[in-house]
Coordinates of C-alpha atoms in Angstrom, one line a residue:
M271 CA 19.9 -29.5 17.9
I272 CA 16.7 -31.4 17.4
E273 CA 14.6 -28.9 19.4
G274 CA 14.1 -27.0 16.3
L275 CA 12.4 -29.9 14.4
S276 CA 8.6 -30.0 13.6
R277 CA 6.5 -32.9 15.0
R278 CA 6.5 -34.6 11.6
E279 CA 10.3 -34.2 11.3
L280 CA 10.9 -35.7 14.8
E281 CA 8.6 -38.6 13.9
V282 CA 11.0 -39.2 10.8
L283 CA 14.2 -38.8 12.9
Q284 CA 12.9 -41.4 15.3
L285 CA 12.2 -43.8 12.8
V286 CA 15.4 -43.2 11.1
A287 CA 17.0 -43.8 14.4
L288 CA 15.2 -47.1 14.4
G289 CA 16.6 -48.1 11.3
A290 CA 13.6 -47.6 9.1
S291 CA 13.8 -47.6 5.4
N292 CA 12.0 -45.0 3.2
V293 CA 9.5 -47.8 2.5
Q294 CA 8.9 -48.3 6.2
L295 CA 8.8 -44.4 7.0
A296 CA 6.4 -44.1 4.2
D297 CA 4.1 -46.9 5.5
T298 CA 4.1 -45.8 8.8
L299 CA 3.4 -42.5 8.4
G300 CA 1.1 -42.7 5.7
L301 CA 3.3 -40.6 3.3
S302 CA 4.3 -41.1 -0.4
I303 CA 8.3 -42.1 -1.1
H304 CA 8.5 -38.7 -2.6
T305 CA 7.3 -36.9 0.7
V306 CA 9.5 -39.0 2.6
K307 CA 12.5 -38.0 0.5
K308 CA 11.4 -34.3 0.9
H309 CA 11.3 -34.7 4.6
L310 CA 14.5 -36.3 5.0
A311 CA 16.3 -33.8 2.8
R312 CA 14.8 -31.1 5.0
L313 CA 15.8 -33.0 8.2
L314 CA 19.5 -33.4 7.1
L315 CA 19.6 -29.5 6.1
K316 CA 18.2 -28.6 9.5
L317 CA 20.5 -31.1 11.5
R318 CA 23.5 -29.8 9.3
V319 CA 24.4 -33.5 8.6
E320 CA 25.1 -35.2 5.3
S321 CA 23.7 -38.7 5.8
R322 CA 20.9 -40.7 7.6
S323 CA 23.4 -42.3 9.9
E324 CA 24.6 -38.9 11.2
A325 CA 21.1 -37.9 11.7
A326 CA 20.3 -40.8 13.8
R327 CA 23.7 -40.4 15.9
R328 CA 22.6 -36.7 16.4
Y329 CA 19.2 -38.0 17.6
R330 CA 20.8 -40.7 20.1
D331 CA 23.2 -38.1 21.3
S332 CA 20.3 -35.6 22.1
I333 CA 18.7 -38.5 24.0
S334 CA 21.8 -39.4 25.9
S335 CA 22.0 -35.5 26.8
R336 CA 18.7 -35.9 28.0
L337 CA 19.7 -38.4 30.4
A338 CA 22.6 -37.0 31.8
A339 CA 21.1 -33.3 32.4
P340 CA 19.6 -33.2 36.0
A341 CA 15.8 -33.7 36.2
A342 CA 13.9 -30.3 36.6
A343 CA 11.2 -30.1 39.3
A344 CA 8.8 -28.9 36.7
P345 CA 8.8 -28.2 32.9
P346 CA 9.2 -24.7 31.9
A347 CA 6.1 -22.7 31.5
K348 CA 6.3 -22.8 27.7
A349 CA 7.6 -26.2 27.2
K350 CA 6.7 -28.0 24.2
P351 CA 5.2 -31.6 24.8
F352 CA 8.3 -33.5 23.3
D353 CA 10.5 -31.3 25.7
V354 CA 9.1 -33.0 28.9
L355 CA 9.6 -36.9 27.7
T356 CA 11.9 -39.1 29.6
T357 CA 14.1 -41.5 27.3
R358 CA 11.9 -44.3 28.0
E359 CA 8.8 -42.2 26.9
W360 CA 10.9 -41.4 23.7
D361 CA 11.5 -45.1 23.0
V362 CA 7.9 -45.7 23.6
L363 CA 6.8 -43.0 21.4
A364 CA 9.2 -44.1 18.5
R365 CA 7.9 -47.8 19.0
I366 CA 4.4 -46.5 18.6
A367 CA 5.4 -44.3 15.6
S368 CA 6.7 -47.6 14.0
G369 CA 3.4 -49.3 14.5
A370 CA 4.2 -51.4 17.4
N371 CA 1.2 -52.7 19.5
N372 CA 1.1 -52.7 23.2
Q373 CA 2.6 -56.3 23.4
R374 CA 5.4 -55.4 21.1
I375 CA 6.3 -52.1 23.2

């Protein structure tokens, strides 16, 4: 279900899954609180969920299903950059998006 999200929406979702507040989202992504709220509202609509916790669960479920799926020998020809990341790479990406430095990662 998360495949249809924009890059920004995916960044927001990753940070929400990590437990970031609206203020933390705004600071990390360089956005206003108003813009964060708009991104969250659009994200909840796209995911067809009613709360941040449901969105976070949907994200974690998506990551889990990627782990359970057999690894492909090569990514599809038209794969988007985020479609070929491992779970560990998703975790590192989320930590980078939250502003963590190399030592913290």
